[in-house]
Amino acid sequence: MSKNQYTSFEDLLAFFHRKKKECPKGVSLKLQGNKYLLLQFVFPDSGKRSSKACNTQFTEEGIIIAVSKAKKVADALKTFLLASDFWDWYDKEILEISEIENDLKTYEQIFQEIEENYFNGFHKNTGRKRDRNNLSDQNSFKRTKEYYFKKISKRDVYPDWNGIQKVLFSWEQGTKSFRDAYYFLKDVASRSGNASLIKTLDEINPKQTIFSEKQSCSWDDFHSWHQLRSRELSSLPTDVAERRRGWLWVSAMCVMYGLRPSEIAAVENLEVPWAKDDATIPAITDVNNKDMLLVVGEFTYFGASTKTGQRISRPMVTDKGIWDELHLKDVCLPIYEPNSNKPEVIVRGFSDRFSQSLKRMDCPVSQAYAFRHLANQLGEKYGIPQEIRARILGHSVAVNDRVYKSRKNLKTEIDLLMNHSKQPLSYELALERLEAQGLDFDRDILKIIYQL
């Protein structure tokens, strides 16, 4: 044996027996199985002498540390009045159990948290409490959350950059799919407890720079198509003619009111009047209905909820001759019977069939939103202020200015610009022009015209 170095078990054992004599009265060292060091003392809760691990190895250094811990235990036994306080201290000081809380979460834990938060939340547009039994809420959750859950192959592991990166870059950067996945995965990262994931994601630009084709339709093209297909109905088999008549009527409602197709399936005053708070709105089929106000309900007849909830809308076009040409009062709502119990199929079914019918009838566009954007331009042409147009469409002025103006149809835009000067004058300007011309006029007639 060289100085301070024990080269055999016998030397280490001799060192142990020599050092254990340094332990304070009441606390001693014990070697168990020639491998483990324990402390022996009278347990404060049981009053019996027993052994307890002290988190040290049976080495020269471990024996020295164990003796030091024995002295600490002896002092603690004289200090603590409660056994529970002593054992808390023992875990921390002798066993050195870490107090660092494991705040890391697995994918599965995070997904459960996201799901609970989603269904405990509220619809962002209507404020309606989300419902697990609501078809639209189920569909929205599947599309915006669960779709990404399924991209994770192992859910019982902690999120790391390799896993996040693999999912994120399965889409092309710059696309809408990449952008949507980025913000979902960033939410996952923020809940994971791994701060480095957020830092790494912050270095990635999620901005959408690649856009799919957005169709647009001019009023002339729509009107010509609608009139042509309407004239053809009489030459078609009855069942085909009725189906086409229904979808032609839907297209006209989309253009006149700027409706989403599914919202037409939620209208509450198509054939019966609607009343609330002493106000009554006549049915669209009412021959005496001159205003043609429309009450869009919160739910469609097949159980889906509408995007903006209940609202009252009005036609963007004020020309009653056009209403008649498009047969708006001849309500012909298609009956959609879902052939699936999947929420995503039920919710999208009415709109999908509408798009399919547009293609079959060789419509200038197949994207229903093109009609909604056309409606916005028609409303501008007919002098409806942007605030009112936004309300008719069921969104904010900011959305109308940012989104809908970016999808103008060129032919309609030119028509709007060239004919804008032909819009009616204000009441004050009309008086000024008439007086400047030296014409005789009846102010009462003008007040009737301007609804003063």
GROMACS .gro file of C-alpha atoms in nm:
model
  452
    1MET     CA    1   0.000   0.000   0.000
    2SER     CA    2   0.140   0.336  -0.101
    3LYS     CA    3   0.070   0.657   0.092
    4ASN     CA    4  -0.300   0.762   0.090
    5GLN     CA    5  -0.382   0.496  -0.168
    6TYR     CA    6  -0.562   0.170  -0.081
    7THR     CA    7  -0.488  -0.093  -0.340
    8SER     CA    8  -0.701  -0.379  -0.200
    9PHE     CA    9  -1.042  -0.441  -0.045
   10GLU     CA   10  -0.873  -0.534   0.284
   11ASP     CA   11  -0.700  -0.196   0.294
   12LEU     CA   12  -1.028  -0.013   0.223
   13LEU     CA   13  -1.208  -0.215   0.489
   14ALA     CA   14  -0.941  -0.133   0.745
   15PHE     CA   15  -0.975   0.235   0.657
   16PHE     CA   16  -1.352   0.210   0.702
   17HIS     CA   17  -1.325   0.059   1.051
   18ARG     CA   18  -1.072   0.324   1.153
   19LYS     CA   19  -1.277   0.619   1.026
   20LYS     CA   20  -1.611   0.501   1.164
   21LYS     CA   21  -1.472   0.561   1.512
   22GLU     CA   22  -1.485   0.933   1.431
   23CYS     CA   23  -1.864   0.929   1.406
   24PRO     CA   24  -2.052   1.120   1.679
   25LYS     CA   25  -2.238   0.947   1.959
   26GLY     CA   26  -2.572   0.809   1.841
   27VAL     CA   27  -2.484   0.791   1.474
   28SER     CA   28  -2.260   0.527   1.317
   29LEU     CA   29  -2.157   0.392   0.978
   30LYS     CA   30  -2.268   0.055   0.848
   31LEU     CA   31  -2.133  -0.137   0.550
   32GLN     CA   32  -2.399  -0.343   0.379
   33GLY     CA   33  -2.305  -0.626   0.147
   34ASN     CA   34  -1.949  -0.496   0.126
   35LYS     CA   35  -2.084  -0.239  -0.126
   36TYR     CA   36  -2.314   0.018   0.030
   37LEU     CA   37  -2.256   0.273   0.307
   38LEU     CA   38  -2.546   0.344   0.543
   39LEU     CA   39  -2.599   0.562   0.851
   40GLN     CA   40  -2.737   0.402   1.168
   41PHE     CA   41  -2.930   0.612   1.421
   42VAL     CA   42  -3.257   0.623   1.614
   43PHE     CA   43  -3.529   0.731   1.374
   44PRO     CA   44  -3.723   1.025   1.522
   45ASP     CA   45  -4.061   0.900   1.402
   46SER     CA   46  -4.035   0.533   1.514
   47GLY     CA   47  -3.796   0.570   1.810
   48LYS     CA   48  -3.609   0.264   1.686
   49ARG     CA   49  -3.250   0.242   1.572
   50SER     CA   50  -3.231   0.161   1.204
   51SER     CA   51  -3.024   0.215   0.890
   52LYS     CA   52  -3.066   0.470   0.612
   53ALA     CA   53  -2.878   0.524   0.286
   54CYS     CA   54  -2.656   0.834   0.277
   55ASN     CA   55  -2.580   0.861  -0.097
   56THR     CA   56  -2.207   0.784  -0.071
   57GLN     CA   57  -1.995   0.514  -0.235
   58PHE     CA   58  -1.772   0.265  -0.057
   59THR     CA   59  -1.448   0.435  -0.150
   60GLU     CA   60  -1.186   0.623   0.049
   61GLU     CA   61  -1.348   0.954  -0.040
   62GLY     CA   62  -1.699   0.813   0.019
   63ILE     CA   63  -1.609   0.696   0.369
   64ILE     CA   64  -1.476   1.042   0.460
   65ILE     CA   65  -1.796   1.205   0.326
   66ALA     CA   66  -2.014   0.954   0.514
   67VAL     CA   67  -1.844   1.043   0.843
   68SER     CA   68  -1.912   1.411   0.774
   69LYS     CA   69  -2.277   1.335   0.705
   70ALA     CA   70  -2.301   1.135   1.026
   71LYS     CA   71  -2.198   1.447   1.219
   72LYS     CA   72  -2.463   1.652   1.037
   73VAL     CA   73  -2.731   1.396   1.125
   74ALA     CA   74  -2.633   1.399   1.491
   75ASP     CA   75  -2.670   1.778   1.500
   76ALA     CA   76  -3.001   1.766   1.311
   77LEU     CA   77  -3.149   1.510   1.553
   78LYS     CA   78  -3.089   1.759   1.833
   79THR     CA   79  -3.235   2.052   1.634
   80PHE     CA   80  -3.556   1.944   1.463
   81LEU     CA   81  -3.870   1.911   1.674
   82LEU     CA   82  -4.083   1.743   1.407
   83ALA     CA   83  -3.993   1.414   1.243
   84SER     CA   84  -4.136   1.535   0.908
   85ASP     CA   85  -3.904   1.838   0.913
   86PHE     CA   86  -3.607   1.614   0.987
   87TRP     CA   87  -3.681   1.379   0.697
   88ASP     CA   88  -3.732   1.670   0.457
   89TRP     CA   89  -3.391   1.796   0.563
   90TYR     CA   90  -3.240   1.447   0.531
   91ASP     CA   91  -3.365   1.409   0.172
   92LYS     CA   92  -3.213   1.742   0.075
   93GLU     CA   93  -2.885   1.745   0.270
   94ILE     CA   94  -2.793   1.377   0.304
   95LEU     CA   95  -2.955   1.206   0.008
   96GLU     CA   96  -2.907   1.522  -0.200
   97ILE     CA   97  -3.236   1.472  -0.381
   98SER     CA   98  -3.271   1.745  -0.644
   99GLU     CA   99  -3.550   1.994  -0.595
  100ILE     CA  100  -3.553   2.085  -0.965
  101GLU     CA  101  -3.902   2.021  -1.093
  102ASN     CA  102  -3.926   1.837  -1.421
  103ASP     CA  103  -4.136   2.075  -1.630
  104LEU     CA  104  -4.069   1.893  -1.956
  105LYS     CA  105  -4.377   1.752  -2.129
  106THR     CA  106  -4.412   1.476  -2.385
  107TYR     CA  107  -4.595   1.524  -2.713
  108GLU     CA  108  -4.888   1.328  -2.572
  109GLN     CA  109  -4.913   1.553  -2.265
  110ILE     CA  110  -4.894   1.864  -2.484
  111PHE     CA  111  -5.158   1.737  -2.726
  112GLN     CA  112  -5.397   1.662  -2.440
  113GLU     CA  113  -5.339   2.012  -2.305
  114ILE     CA  114  -5.403   2.171  -2.647
  115GLU     CA  115  -5.721   1.969  -2.694
  116GLU     CA  116  -5.856   2.063  -2.351
  117ASN     CA  117  -5.777   2.432  -2.406
  118TYR     CA  118  -5.943   2.426  -2.749
  119PHE     CA  119  -6.273   2.277  -2.637
  120ASN     CA  120  -6.278   2.486  -2.320
  121GLY     CA  121  -6.238   2.798  -2.533
  122PHE     CA  122  -6.472   3.012  -2.740
  123HIS     CA  123  -6.534   3.063  -3.111
  124LYS     CA  124  -6.311   3.354  -3.216
  125ASN     CA  125  -6.577   3.520  -3.434
  126THR     CA  126  -6.905   3.457  -3.254
  127GLY     CA  127  -6.792   3.413  -2.892
  128ARG     CA  128  -6.990   3.088  -2.875
  129LYS     CA  129  -6.856   2.832  -2.626
  130ARG     CA  130  -6.700   2.547  -2.820
  131ASP     CA  131  -6.872   2.212  -2.796
  132ARG     CA  132  -6.725   1.866  -2.851
  133ASN     CA  133  -7.057   1.760  -3.004
  134ASN     CA  134  -7.063   2.048  -3.253
  135LEU     CA  135  -6.976   1.932  -3.605
  136SER     CA  136  -6.798   2.254  -3.699
  137ASP     CA  137  -6.593   2.257  -3.379
  138GLN     CA  138  -6.494   1.894  -3.437
  139ASN     CA  139  -6.398   1.972  -3.796
  140SER     CA  140  -6.201   2.282  -3.697
  141PHE     CA  141  -6.010   2.089  -3.431
  142LYS     CA  142  -5.926   1.806  -3.670
  143ARG     CA  143  -5.812   2.052  -3.938
  144THR     CA  144  -5.605   2.287  -3.722
  145LYS     CA  145  -5.478   2.062  -3.440
  146GLU     CA  146  -5.528   1.689  -3.480
  147TYR     CA  147  -5.398   1.695  -3.837
  148TYR     CA  148  -5.056   1.786  -3.698
  149PHE     CA  149  -5.080   1.543  -3.406
  150LYS     CA  150  -5.086   1.260  -3.659
  151LYS     CA  151  -4.758   1.379  -3.811
  152ILE     CA  152  -4.577   1.287  -3.487
  153SER     CA  153  -4.483   0.918  -3.496
  154LYS     CA  154  -4.376   0.887  -3.129
  155ARG     CA  155  -4.588   1.075  -2.878
  156ASP     CA  156  -4.436   0.944  -2.554
  157VAL     CA  157  -4.111   1.138  -2.601
  158TYR     CA  158  -4.010   1.495  -2.526
  159PRO     CA  159  -4.015   1.732  -2.825
  160ASP     CA  160  -3.673   1.800  -2.971
  161TRP     CA  161  -3.549   1.993  -3.272
  162ASN     CA  162  -3.498   1.685  -3.489
  163GLY     CA  163  -3.863   1.585  -3.451
  164ILE     CA  164  -3.996   1.940  -3.492
  165GLN     CA  165  -3.779   2.002  -3.797
  166LYS     CA  166  -3.884   1.679  -3.966
  167VAL     CA  167  -4.252   1.767  -3.941
  168LEU     CA  168  -4.217   2.136  -4.026
  169PHE     CA  169  -4.008   2.091  -4.338
  170SER     CA  170  -4.235   1.822  -4.478
  171TRP     CA  171  -4.403   2.129  -4.633
  172GLU     CA  172  -4.232   2.375  -4.864
  173GLN     CA  173  -4.122   2.689  -4.684
  174GLY     CA  174  -4.323   2.988  -4.804
  175THR     CA  175  -4.648   2.799  -4.848
  176LYS     CA  176  -4.959   2.846  -4.636
  177SER     CA  177  -4.923   2.487  -4.514
  178PHE     CA  178  -4.571   2.562  -4.388
  179ARG     CA  179  -4.691   2.881  -4.216
  180ASP     CA  180  -4.981   2.705  -4.042
  181ALA     CA  181  -4.760   2.414  -3.932
  182TYR     CA  182  -4.498   2.659  -3.802
  183TYR     CA  183  -4.738   2.834  -3.565
  184PHE     CA  184  -4.884   2.505  -3.444
  185LEU     CA  185  -4.538   2.362  -3.373
  186LYS     CA  186  -4.433   2.686  -3.205
  187ASP     CA  187  -4.728   2.642  -2.971
  188VAL     CA  188  -4.607   2.288  -2.900
  189ALA     CA  189  -4.256   2.417  -2.834
  190SER     CA  190  -4.382   2.685  -2.595
  191ARG     CA  191  -4.557   2.417  -2.388
  192SER     CA  192  -4.268   2.167  -2.396
  193GLY     CA  193  -4.047   2.328  -2.132
  194ASN     CA  194  -3.759   2.330  -2.381
  195ALA     CA  195  -3.664   2.695  -2.426
  196SER     CA  196  -3.409   2.617  -2.697
  197LEU     CA  197  -3.688   2.503  -2.932
  198ILE     CA  198  -3.851   2.846  -2.924
  199LYS     CA  199  -3.516   3.014  -2.988
  200THR     CA  200  -3.451   2.790  -3.290
  201LEU     CA  201  -3.800   2.844  -3.433
  202ASP     CA  202  -3.762   3.221  -3.391
  203GLU     CA  203  -3.480   3.207  -3.643
  204ILE     CA  204  -3.712   3.065  -3.912
  205ASN     CA  205  -3.925   3.294  -4.131
  206PRO     CA  206  -4.279   3.150  -4.161
  207LYS     CA  207  -4.411   3.422  -4.395
  208GLN     CA  208  -4.621   3.296  -4.682
  209THR     CA  209  -4.465   3.389  -5.017
  210ILE     CA  210  -4.619   3.118  -5.238
  211PHE     CA  211  -4.989   3.158  -5.312
  212SER     CA  212  -5.238   2.936  -5.490
  213GLU     CA  213  -5.438   3.081  -5.777
  214LYS     CA  214  -5.727   3.297  -5.663
  215GLN     CA  215  -6.004   3.313  -5.918
  216SER     CA  216  -6.205   3.627  -5.986
  217CYS     CA  217  -6.521   3.685  -6.182
  218SER     CA  218  -6.663   3.994  -6.350
  219TRP     CA  219  -7.028   4.089  -6.327
  220ASP     CA  220  -7.071   4.061  -6.705
  221ASP     CA  221  -6.923   3.711  -6.714
  222PHE     CA  222  -7.134   3.592  -6.422
  223HIS     CA  223  -7.454   3.749  -6.553
  224SER     CA  224  -7.408   3.606  -6.904
  225TRP     CA  225  -7.333   3.259  -6.767
  226HIS     CA  226  -7.627   3.265  -6.525
  227GLN     CA  227  -7.874   3.375  -6.792
  228LEU     CA  228  -7.748   3.112  -7.040
  229ARG     CA  229  -7.773   2.825  -6.793
  230SER     CA  230  -8.117   2.942  -6.676
  231ARG     CA  231  -8.251   2.935  -7.032
  232GLU     CA  232  -8.120   2.581  -7.078
  233LEU     CA  233  -8.315   2.441  -6.783
  234SER     CA  234  -8.634   2.383  -6.984
  235SER     CA  235  -8.450   2.146  -7.219
  236LEU     CA  236  -8.305   1.927  -6.942
  237PRO     CA  237  -8.458   1.623  -6.768
  238THR     CA  238  -8.668   1.733  -6.471
  239ASP     CA  239  -8.437   1.598  -6.200
  240VAL     CA  240  -8.126   1.749  -6.360
  241ALA     CA  241  -8.304   2.080  -6.417
  242GLU     CA  242  -8.414   2.102  -6.052
  243ARG     CA  243  -8.064   2.034  -5.921
  244ARG     CA  244  -7.914   2.295  -6.151
  245ARG     CA  245  -8.188   2.545  -6.071
  246GLY     CA  246  -8.098   2.510  -5.700
  247TRP     CA  247  -7.727   2.570  -5.750
  248LEU     CA  248  -7.793   2.859  -5.990
  249TRP     CA  249  -8.008   3.018  -5.721
  250VAL     CA  250  -7.728   2.963  -5.467
  251SER     CA  251  -7.478   3.131  -5.700
  252ALA     CA  252  -7.708   3.431  -5.738
  253MET     CA  253  -7.747   3.460  -5.360
  254CYS     CA  254  -7.367   3.444  -5.319
  255VAL     CA  255  -7.318   3.731  -5.565
  256MET     CA  256  -7.604   3.950  -5.444
  257TYR     CA  257  -7.539   3.911  -5.070
  258GLY     CA  258  -7.170   3.812  -5.062
  259LEU     CA  259  -7.262   3.495  -4.874
  260ARG     CA  260  -7.053   3.189  -4.815
  261PRO     CA  261  -7.240   2.892  -4.969
  262SER     CA  262  -7.301   2.724  -4.634
  263GLU     CA  263  -7.451   3.045  -4.494
  264ILE     CA  264  -7.734   3.017  -4.746
  265ALA     CA  265  -7.821   2.685  -4.582
  266ALA     CA  266  -7.858   2.875  -4.253
  267VAL     CA  267  -8.091   3.155  -4.368
  268GLU     CA  268  -8.396   3.176  -4.142
  269ASN     CA  269  -8.636   3.387  -4.351
  270LEU     CA  270  -8.636   3.226  -4.694
  271GLU     CA  271  -9.002   3.127  -4.691
  272VAL     CA  272  -9.126   3.247  -4.351
  273PRO     CA  273  -9.084   3.585  -4.180
  274TRP     CA  274  -8.837   3.623  -3.895
  275ALA     CA  275  -8.922   3.819  -3.581
  276LYS     CA  276  -8.729   3.933  -3.275
  277ASP     CA  277  -8.755   4.222  -3.028
  278ASP     CA  278  -9.070   4.362  -3.194
  279ALA     CA  279  -8.894   4.367  -3.532
  280THR     CA  280  -9.015   4.152  -3.818
  281ILE     CA  281  -8.821   4.079  -4.137
  282PRO     CA  282  -9.039   3.946  -4.421
  283ALA     CA  283  -8.966   3.623  -4.603
  284ILE     CA  284  -8.760   3.646  -4.921
  285THR     CA  285  -9.050   3.487  -5.109
  286ASP     CA  286  -9.288   3.762  -4.993
  287VAL     CA  287  -9.392   3.954  -5.307
  288ASN     CA  288  -9.424   4.272  -5.099
  289ASN     CA  289  -9.070   4.244  -4.961
  290LYS     CA  290  -8.891   4.546  -5.110
  291ASP     CA  291  -8.580   4.547  -4.893
  292MET     CA  292  -8.486   4.180  -4.928
  293LEU     CA  293  -8.312   4.169  -4.589
  294LEU     CA  294  -8.168   3.828  -4.510
  295VAL     CA  295  -8.132   3.669  -4.166
  296VAL     CA  296  -7.832   3.436  -4.156
  297GLY     CA  297  -7.864   3.198  -3.862
  298GLU     CA  298  -7.594   3.046  -3.645
  299PHE     CA  299  -7.646   2.691  -3.774
  300THR     CA  300  -7.718   2.533  -4.112
  301TYR     CA  301  -8.004   2.292  -4.158
  302PHE     CA  302  -7.752   2.004  -4.160
  303GLY     CA  303  -7.598   2.095  -3.824
  304ALA     CA  304  -7.283   2.294  -3.907
  305SER     CA  305  -7.226   2.634  -3.745
  306THR     CA  306  -7.173   2.945  -3.957
  307LYS     CA  307  -6.841   3.127  -3.943
  308THR     CA  308  -6.972   3.461  -3.814
  309GLY     CA  309  -7.286   3.349  -3.632
  310GLN     CA  310  -7.623   3.513  -3.672
  311ARG     CA  311  -7.636   3.839  -3.865
  312ILE     CA  312  -7.868   4.039  -4.089
  313SER     CA  313  -7.757   4.100  -4.446
  314ARG     CA  314  -7.887   4.294  -4.745
  315PRO     CA  315  -7.825   4.276  -5.120
  316MET     CA  316  -7.517   4.454  -5.251
  317VAL     CA  317  -7.712   4.540  -5.568
  318THR     CA  318  -8.010   4.772  -5.537
  319ASP     CA  319  -8.142   4.719  -5.889
  320LYS     CA  320  -8.470   4.525  -5.850
  321GLY     CA  321  -8.460   4.439  -6.220
  322ILE     CA  322  -8.144   4.237  -6.159
  323TRP     CA  323  -8.308   4.066  -5.862
  324ASP     CA  324  -8.584   3.953  -6.094
  325GLU     CA  325  -8.342   3.836  -6.363
  326LEU     CA  326  -8.162   3.619  -6.107
  327HIS     CA  327  -8.493   3.489  -5.960
  328LEU     CA  328  -8.389   3.571  -5.603
  329LYS     CA  329  -8.746   3.544  -5.476
  330ASP     CA  330  -8.787   3.201  -5.635
  331VAL     CA  331  -8.623   3.024  -5.344
  332CYS     CA  332  -8.475   2.692  -5.450
  333LEU     CA  333  -8.245   2.577  -5.169
  334PRO     CA  334  -8.070   2.246  -5.254
  335ILE     CA  335  -8.131   1.964  -5.009
  336TYR     CA  336  -7.798   1.828  -4.895
  337GLU     CA  337  -7.801   1.488  -4.726
  338PRO     CA  338  -7.453   1.390  -4.600
  339ASN     CA  339  -7.341   1.041  -4.697
  340SER     CA  340  -7.084   1.023  -4.417
  341ASN     CA  341  -7.072   1.069  -4.041
  342LYS     CA  342  -6.730   1.235  -4.052
  343PRO     CA  343  -6.749   1.599  -3.933
  344GLU     CA  344  -6.513   1.723  -4.206
  345VAL     CA  345  -6.732   1.566  -4.477
  346ILE     CA  346  -7.060   1.692  -4.332
  347VAL     CA  347  -6.936   2.047  -4.276
  348ARG     CA  348  -6.774   2.083  -4.619
  349GLY     CA  349  -7.031   1.881  -4.817
  350PHE     CA  350  -7.270   2.161  -4.918
  351SER     CA  351  -6.990   2.391  -5.038
  352ASP     CA  352  -6.808   2.108  -5.215
  353ARG     CA  353  -7.120   2.010  -5.408
  354PHE     CA  354  -7.172   2.372  -5.504
  355SER     CA  355  -6.819   2.392  -5.647
  356GLN     CA  356  -6.871   2.066  -5.832
  357SER     CA  357  -7.195   2.196  -5.986
  358LEU     CA  358  -7.020   2.515  -6.103
  359LYS     CA  359  -6.765   2.301  -6.287
  360ARG     CA  360  -7.037   2.085  -6.444
  361MET     CA  361  -7.216   2.397  -6.566
  362ASP     CA  362  -6.895   2.549  -6.706
  363CYS     CA  363  -6.907   2.849  -6.477
  364PRO     CA  364  -6.629   3.107  -6.533
  365VAL     CA  365  -6.506   3.020  -6.181
  366SER     CA  366  -6.527   2.720  -5.951
  367GLN     CA  367  -6.410   2.890  -5.631
  368ALA     CA  368  -6.716   3.011  -5.444
  369TYR     CA  369  -6.517   3.289  -5.277
  370ALA     CA  370  -6.482   3.458  -5.618
  371PHE     CA  371  -6.856   3.538  -5.594
  372ARG     CA  372  -6.810   3.684  -5.246
  373HIS     CA  373  -6.538   3.914  -5.373
  374LEU     CA  374  -6.748   4.010  -5.674
  375ALA     CA  375  -7.029   4.104  -5.436
  376ASN     CA  376  -6.795   4.336  -5.249
  377GLN     CA  377  -6.704   4.515  -5.572
  378LEU     CA  378  -7.069   4.540  -5.677
  379GLY     CA  379  -7.151   4.694  -5.341
  380GLU     CA  380  -6.882   4.954  -5.398
  381LYS     CA  381  -7.019   5.022  -5.748
  382TYR     CA  382  -7.369   5.075  -5.610
  383GLY     CA  383  -7.241   5.326  -5.356
  384ILE     CA  384  -7.256   5.114  -5.040
  385PRO     CA  385  -6.996   5.245  -4.787
  386GLN     CA  386  -6.719   5.007  -4.690
  387GLU     CA  387  -6.839   4.991  -4.328
  388ILE     CA  388  -7.179   4.863  -4.444
  389ARG     CA  389  -7.026   4.625  -4.698
  390ALA     CA  390  -6.808   4.478  -4.426
  391ARG     CA  391  -7.113   4.431  -4.206
  392ILE     CA  392  -7.304   4.265  -4.490
  393LEU     CA  393  -7.015   4.026  -4.548
  394GLY     CA  394  -6.984   3.954  -4.177
  395HIS     CA  395  -6.632   4.075  -4.104
  396SER     CA  396  -6.437   4.384  -4.004
  397VAL     CA  397  -6.350   4.686  -4.217
  398ALA     CA  398  -5.982   4.593  -4.177
  399VAL     CA  399  -6.045   4.250  -4.331
  400ASN     CA  400  -6.247   4.407  -4.610
  401ASP     CA  401  -5.968   4.652  -4.684
  402ARG     CA  402  -5.683   4.401  -4.658
  403VAL     CA  403  -5.827   4.081  -4.807
  404TYR     CA  404  -6.117   4.166  -5.034
  405LYS     CA  405  -5.959   4.461  -5.211
  406SER     CA  406  -5.666   4.238  -5.303
  407ARG     CA  407  -5.892   4.008  -5.505
  408LYS     CA  408  -6.063   4.257  -5.735
  409ASN     CA  409  -6.170   4.152  -6.080
  410LEU     CA  410  -6.006   4.379  -6.337
  411LYS     CA  411  -6.310   4.416  -6.566
  412THR     CA  412  -6.537   4.499  -6.272
  413GLU     CA  413  -6.277   4.737  -6.132
  414ILE     CA  414  -6.257   4.926  -6.463
  415ASP     CA  415  -6.636   4.940  -6.482
  416LEU     CA  416  -6.648   5.075  -6.127
  417LEU     CA  417  -6.391   5.345  -6.201
  418MET     CA  418  -6.545   5.453  -6.532
  419ASN     CA  419  -6.900   5.471  -6.399
  420HIS     CA  420  -6.832   5.600  -6.051
  421SER     CA  421  -6.910   5.958  -6.162
  422LYS     CA  422  -7.260   5.843  -6.256
  423GLN     CA  423  -7.352   5.766  -5.897
  424PRO     CA  424  -7.626   5.986  -5.741
  425LEU     CA  425  -7.519   6.323  -5.603
  426SER     CA  426  -7.552   6.409  -5.237
  427TYR     CA  427  -7.867   6.603  -5.140
  428GLU     CA  428  -7.677   6.928  -5.085
  429LEU     CA  429  -7.486   6.899  -5.412
  430ALA     CA  430  -7.807   6.815  -5.601
  431LEU     CA  431  -7.970   7.135  -5.468
  432GLU     CA  432  -7.664   7.338  -5.567
  433ARG     CA  433  -7.657   7.197  -5.922
  434LEU     CA  434  -8.032   7.249  -5.978
  435GLU     CA  435  -8.019   7.607  -5.851
  436ALA     CA  436  -7.713   7.678  -6.069
  437GLN     CA  437  -7.914   7.561  -6.373
  438GLY     CA  438  -8.203   7.788  -6.280
  439LEU     CA  439  -8.447   7.494  -6.284
  440ASP     CA  440  -8.774   7.484  -6.102
  441PHE     CA  441  -8.793   7.191  -5.863
  442ASP     CA  442  -8.991   7.070  -5.567
  443ARG     CA  443  -8.779   7.030  -5.255
  444ASP     CA  444  -9.035   6.785  -5.113
  445ILE     CA  445  -8.979   6.554  -5.409
  446LEU     CA  446  -8.603   6.563  -5.344
  447LYS     CA  447  -8.662   6.482  -4.978
  448ILE     CA  448  -8.861   6.176  -5.082
  449ILE     CA  449  -8.584   6.066  -5.321
  450TYR     CA  450  -8.315   6.113  -5.056
  451GLN     CA  451  -8.535   5.963  -4.784
  452LEU     CA  452  -8.503   6.271  -4.565
   0.00000   0.00000   0.00000
